[in-house]
mmCIF file of C-alpha atoms in Angstrom:
data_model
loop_
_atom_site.group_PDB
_atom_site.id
_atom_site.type_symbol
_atom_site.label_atom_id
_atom_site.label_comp_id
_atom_site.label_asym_id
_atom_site.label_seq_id
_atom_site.Cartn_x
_atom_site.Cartn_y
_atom_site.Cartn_z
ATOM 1 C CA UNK X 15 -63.217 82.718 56.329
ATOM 2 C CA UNK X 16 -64.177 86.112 57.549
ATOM 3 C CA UNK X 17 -63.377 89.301 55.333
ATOM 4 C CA UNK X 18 -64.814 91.422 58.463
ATOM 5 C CA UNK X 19 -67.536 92.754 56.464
ATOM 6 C CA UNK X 20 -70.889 92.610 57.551
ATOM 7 C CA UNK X 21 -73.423 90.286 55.088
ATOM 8 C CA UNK X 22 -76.034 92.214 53.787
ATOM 9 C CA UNK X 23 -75.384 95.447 54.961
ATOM 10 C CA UNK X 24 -75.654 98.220 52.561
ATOM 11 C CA UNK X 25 -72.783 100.079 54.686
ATOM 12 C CA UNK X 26 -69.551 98.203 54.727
ATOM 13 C CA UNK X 27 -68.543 97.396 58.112
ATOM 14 C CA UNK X 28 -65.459 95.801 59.611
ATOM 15 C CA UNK X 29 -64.113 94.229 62.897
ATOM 16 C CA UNK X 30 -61.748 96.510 64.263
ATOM 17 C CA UNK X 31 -58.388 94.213 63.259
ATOM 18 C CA UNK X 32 -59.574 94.721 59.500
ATOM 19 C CA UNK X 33 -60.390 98.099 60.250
ATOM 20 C CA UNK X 34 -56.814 98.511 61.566
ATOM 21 C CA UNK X 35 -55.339 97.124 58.782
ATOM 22 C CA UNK X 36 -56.976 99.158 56.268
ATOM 23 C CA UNK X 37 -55.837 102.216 57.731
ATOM 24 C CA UNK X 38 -52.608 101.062 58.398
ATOM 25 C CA UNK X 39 -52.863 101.585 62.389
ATOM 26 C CA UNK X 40 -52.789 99.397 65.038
ATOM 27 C CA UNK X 41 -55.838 98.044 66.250
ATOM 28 C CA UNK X 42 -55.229 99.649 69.950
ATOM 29 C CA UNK X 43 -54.275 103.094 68.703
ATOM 30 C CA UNK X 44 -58.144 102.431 67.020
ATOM 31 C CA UNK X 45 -59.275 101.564 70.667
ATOM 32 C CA UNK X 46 -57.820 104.749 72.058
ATOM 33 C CA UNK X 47 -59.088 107.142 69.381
ATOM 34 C CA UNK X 48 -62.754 105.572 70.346
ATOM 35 C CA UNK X 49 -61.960 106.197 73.452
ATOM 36 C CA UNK X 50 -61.229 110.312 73.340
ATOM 37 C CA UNK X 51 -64.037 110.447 70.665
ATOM 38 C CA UNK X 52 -62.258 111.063 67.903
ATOM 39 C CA UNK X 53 -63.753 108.068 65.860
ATOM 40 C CA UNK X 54 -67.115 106.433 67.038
ATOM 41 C CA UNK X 55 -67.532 103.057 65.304
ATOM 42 C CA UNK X 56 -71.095 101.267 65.776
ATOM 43 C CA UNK X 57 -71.293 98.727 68.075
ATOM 44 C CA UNK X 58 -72.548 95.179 68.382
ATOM 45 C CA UNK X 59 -75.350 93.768 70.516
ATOM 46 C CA UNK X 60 -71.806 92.620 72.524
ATOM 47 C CA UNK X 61 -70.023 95.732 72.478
ATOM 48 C CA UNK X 62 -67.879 94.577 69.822
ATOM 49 C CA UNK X 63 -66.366 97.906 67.439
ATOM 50 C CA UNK X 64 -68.059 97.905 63.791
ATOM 51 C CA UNK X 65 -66.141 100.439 61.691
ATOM 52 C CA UNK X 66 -67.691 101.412 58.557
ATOM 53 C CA UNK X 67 -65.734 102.868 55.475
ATOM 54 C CA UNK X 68 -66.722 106.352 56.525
ATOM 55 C CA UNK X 69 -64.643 105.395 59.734
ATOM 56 C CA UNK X 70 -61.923 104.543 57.839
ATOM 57 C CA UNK X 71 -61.298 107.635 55.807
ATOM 58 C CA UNK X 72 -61.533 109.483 59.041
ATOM 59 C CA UNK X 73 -59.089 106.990 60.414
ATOM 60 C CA UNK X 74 -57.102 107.716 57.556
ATOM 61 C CA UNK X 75 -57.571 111.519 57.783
ATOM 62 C CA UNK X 76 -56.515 111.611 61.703
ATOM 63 C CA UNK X 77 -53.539 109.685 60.529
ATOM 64 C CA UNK X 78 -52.241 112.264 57.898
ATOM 65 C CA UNK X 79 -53.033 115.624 60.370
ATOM 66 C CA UNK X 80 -50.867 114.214 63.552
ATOM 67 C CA UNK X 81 -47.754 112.169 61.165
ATOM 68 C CA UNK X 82 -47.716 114.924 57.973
ATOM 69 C CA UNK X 83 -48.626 118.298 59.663
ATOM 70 C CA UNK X 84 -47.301 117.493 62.833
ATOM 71 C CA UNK X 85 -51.009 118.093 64.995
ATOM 72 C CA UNK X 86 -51.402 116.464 68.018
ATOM 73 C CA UNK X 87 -54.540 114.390 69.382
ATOM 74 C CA UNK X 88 -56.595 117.558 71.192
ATOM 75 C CA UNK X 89 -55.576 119.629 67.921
ATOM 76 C CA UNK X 90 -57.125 116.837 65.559
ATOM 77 C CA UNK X 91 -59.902 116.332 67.784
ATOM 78 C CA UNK X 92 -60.467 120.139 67.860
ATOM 79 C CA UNK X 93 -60.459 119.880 64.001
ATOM 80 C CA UNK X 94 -62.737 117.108 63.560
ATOM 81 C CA UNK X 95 -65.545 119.010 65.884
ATOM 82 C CA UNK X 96 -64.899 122.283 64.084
ATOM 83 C CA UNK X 97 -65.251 120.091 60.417
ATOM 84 C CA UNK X 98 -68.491 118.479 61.408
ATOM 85 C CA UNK X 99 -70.491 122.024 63.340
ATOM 86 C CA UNK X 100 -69.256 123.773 59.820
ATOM 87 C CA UNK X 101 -70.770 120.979 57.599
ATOM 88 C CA UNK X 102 -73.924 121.064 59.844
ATOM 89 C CA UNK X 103 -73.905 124.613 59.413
ATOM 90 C CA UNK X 104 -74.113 124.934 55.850
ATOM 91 C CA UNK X 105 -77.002 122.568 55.460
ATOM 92 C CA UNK X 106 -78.370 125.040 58.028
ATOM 93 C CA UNK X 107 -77.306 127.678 55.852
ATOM 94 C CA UNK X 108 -78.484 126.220 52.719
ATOM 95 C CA UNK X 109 -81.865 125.408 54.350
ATOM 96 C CA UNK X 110 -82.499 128.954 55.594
ATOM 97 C CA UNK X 111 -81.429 130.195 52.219
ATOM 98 C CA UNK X 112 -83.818 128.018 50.574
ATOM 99 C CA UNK X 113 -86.675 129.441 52.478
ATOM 100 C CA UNK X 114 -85.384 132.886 51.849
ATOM 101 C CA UNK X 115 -85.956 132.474 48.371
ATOM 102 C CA UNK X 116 -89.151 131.188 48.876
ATOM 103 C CA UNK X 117 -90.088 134.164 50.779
ATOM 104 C CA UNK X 118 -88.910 136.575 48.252
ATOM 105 C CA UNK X 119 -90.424 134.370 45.332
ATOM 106 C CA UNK X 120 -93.708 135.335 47.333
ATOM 107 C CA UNK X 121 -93.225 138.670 48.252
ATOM 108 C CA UNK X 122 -92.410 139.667 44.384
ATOM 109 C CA UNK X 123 -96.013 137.393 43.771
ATOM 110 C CA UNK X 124 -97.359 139.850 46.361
ATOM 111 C CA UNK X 125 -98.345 136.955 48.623
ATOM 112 C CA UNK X 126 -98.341 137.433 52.112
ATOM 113 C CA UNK X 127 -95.261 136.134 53.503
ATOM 114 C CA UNK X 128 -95.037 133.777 56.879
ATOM 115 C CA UNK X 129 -91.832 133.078 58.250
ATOM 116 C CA UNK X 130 -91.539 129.507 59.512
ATOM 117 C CA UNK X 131 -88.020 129.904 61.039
ATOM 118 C CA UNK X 132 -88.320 130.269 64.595
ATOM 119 C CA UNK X 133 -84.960 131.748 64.824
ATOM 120 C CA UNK X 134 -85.975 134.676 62.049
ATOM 121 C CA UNK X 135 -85.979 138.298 63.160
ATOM 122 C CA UNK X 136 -89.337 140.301 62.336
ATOM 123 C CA UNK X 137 -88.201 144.245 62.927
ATOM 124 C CA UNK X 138 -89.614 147.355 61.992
ATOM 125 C CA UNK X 139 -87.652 150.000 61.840
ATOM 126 C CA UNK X 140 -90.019 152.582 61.742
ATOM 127 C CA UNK X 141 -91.391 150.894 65.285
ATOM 128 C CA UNK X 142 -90.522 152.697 68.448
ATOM 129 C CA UNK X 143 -88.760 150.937 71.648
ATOM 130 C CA UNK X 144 -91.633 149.531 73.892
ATOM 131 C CA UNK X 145 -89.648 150.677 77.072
ATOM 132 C CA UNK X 146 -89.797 154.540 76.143
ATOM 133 C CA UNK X 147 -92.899 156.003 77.061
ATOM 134 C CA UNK X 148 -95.485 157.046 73.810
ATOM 135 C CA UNK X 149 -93.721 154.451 72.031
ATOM 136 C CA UNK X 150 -96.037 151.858 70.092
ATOM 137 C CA UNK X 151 -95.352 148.115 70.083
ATOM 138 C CA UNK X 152 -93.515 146.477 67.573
ATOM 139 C CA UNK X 153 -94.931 145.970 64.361
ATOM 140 C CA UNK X 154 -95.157 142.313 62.225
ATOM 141 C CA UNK X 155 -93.282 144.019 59.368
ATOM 142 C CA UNK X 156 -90.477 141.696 57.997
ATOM 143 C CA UNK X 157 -87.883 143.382 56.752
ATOM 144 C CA UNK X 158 -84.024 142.514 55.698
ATOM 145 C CA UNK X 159 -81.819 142.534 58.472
ATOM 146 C CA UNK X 160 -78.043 141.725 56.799
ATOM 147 C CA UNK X 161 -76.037 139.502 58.249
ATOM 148 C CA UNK X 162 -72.326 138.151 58.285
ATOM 149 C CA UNK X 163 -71.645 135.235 56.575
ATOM 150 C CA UNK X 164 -68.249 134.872 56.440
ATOM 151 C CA UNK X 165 -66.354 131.663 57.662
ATOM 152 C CA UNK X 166 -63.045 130.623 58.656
ATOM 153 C CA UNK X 167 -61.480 127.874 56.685
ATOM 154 C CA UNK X 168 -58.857 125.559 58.017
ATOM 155 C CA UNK X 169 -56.378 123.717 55.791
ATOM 156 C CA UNK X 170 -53.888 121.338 56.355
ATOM 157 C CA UNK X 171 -50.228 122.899 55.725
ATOM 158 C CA UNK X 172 -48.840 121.440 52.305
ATOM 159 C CA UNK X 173 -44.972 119.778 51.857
ATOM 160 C CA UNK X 174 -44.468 123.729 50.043
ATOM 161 C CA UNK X 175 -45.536 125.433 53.313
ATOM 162 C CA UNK X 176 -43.169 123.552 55.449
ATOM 163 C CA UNK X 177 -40.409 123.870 53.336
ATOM 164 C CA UNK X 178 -41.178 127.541 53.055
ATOM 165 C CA UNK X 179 -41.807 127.994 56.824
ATOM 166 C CA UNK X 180 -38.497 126.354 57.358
ATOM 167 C CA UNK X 181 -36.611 128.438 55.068
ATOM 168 C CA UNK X 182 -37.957 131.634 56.526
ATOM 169 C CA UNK X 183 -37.483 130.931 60.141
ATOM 170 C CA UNK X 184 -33.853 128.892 59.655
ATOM 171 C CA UNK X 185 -34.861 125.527 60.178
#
């Protein structure tokens, strides 16, 4: 007898009827969420749908959004892209923090400083435009440039928001 789970594998993975039932969905609604991308189980050498648990708390996630705060499909699929470029960039985030303290870790050693970043802006203020004639060319100098780093959080409306929302606007 078959629990669904794949032998040996260090990632648990399950046919999509045991998959289904863990979620508590049907296994075709699972075959239409693969197909608008909003879950993307592995696949077999025969095309057969491998969902691992991962899949199945997002299963379980896309559940709660459309049947307890009311989202529908494009507005959970929206959500779901938004979730996973804002994780991906915060390790970007964390990464480019990293090096800045590496940087400044040198520059207080009084090393001489090399930004690896390829996306890092070297300005000099005191340098002049190269377009304006008399001007010099822009200088190596790295200095701080500030920068925004404020983010937009989404959260899922709680039972005390509805009720609230539905006392204020007579529903």
């Amino acid at each position: 007898m078959s629990t669904g789970k794949a032998q040996g594998s260090g990632t648990a993975v399950y046919v999509i009827s045991v998959a289904a039932e863990l979620s508590g969905m049907h296994a075709q609604t699972l075959r239409t969420y693969d197909r608008m991308g909003l879950v993307s189980p592995a696949r077999t050498r025969g095309g057969g749908r491998r969902y691992s648990d991962r899949d199945i708390e997002l299963l379980r996630k896309i559940q709660a959004l459309s049947q307890d705060d009311g989202v529908n499909l494009a507005g959970i699929k929206s959500i779901i892209e938004l979730t996973e470029e804002r994780d991906q960039l915060e390790a970007e985030r964390d990464a480019l923090a990293e090096e800045v303290r590496v940087l400044r870790d040198q520059l207080a050693a009084g090393q001489r400083v090399g930004v690896q970043n390829p996306h890092a802006q070297v300005q000099n203020p005191h340098a002049q435009s190269p377009h304006t004639p008399g001007r010099s060319q822009r200088s190596s100098e790295l200095v701080h440039v500030p920068r925004s780093t404020s983010v937009v959080m989404w959260s899922p409306r709680t039972a005390r928001d509805r009720k609230r929302n539905r006392r204020n606007h007579g529903g």
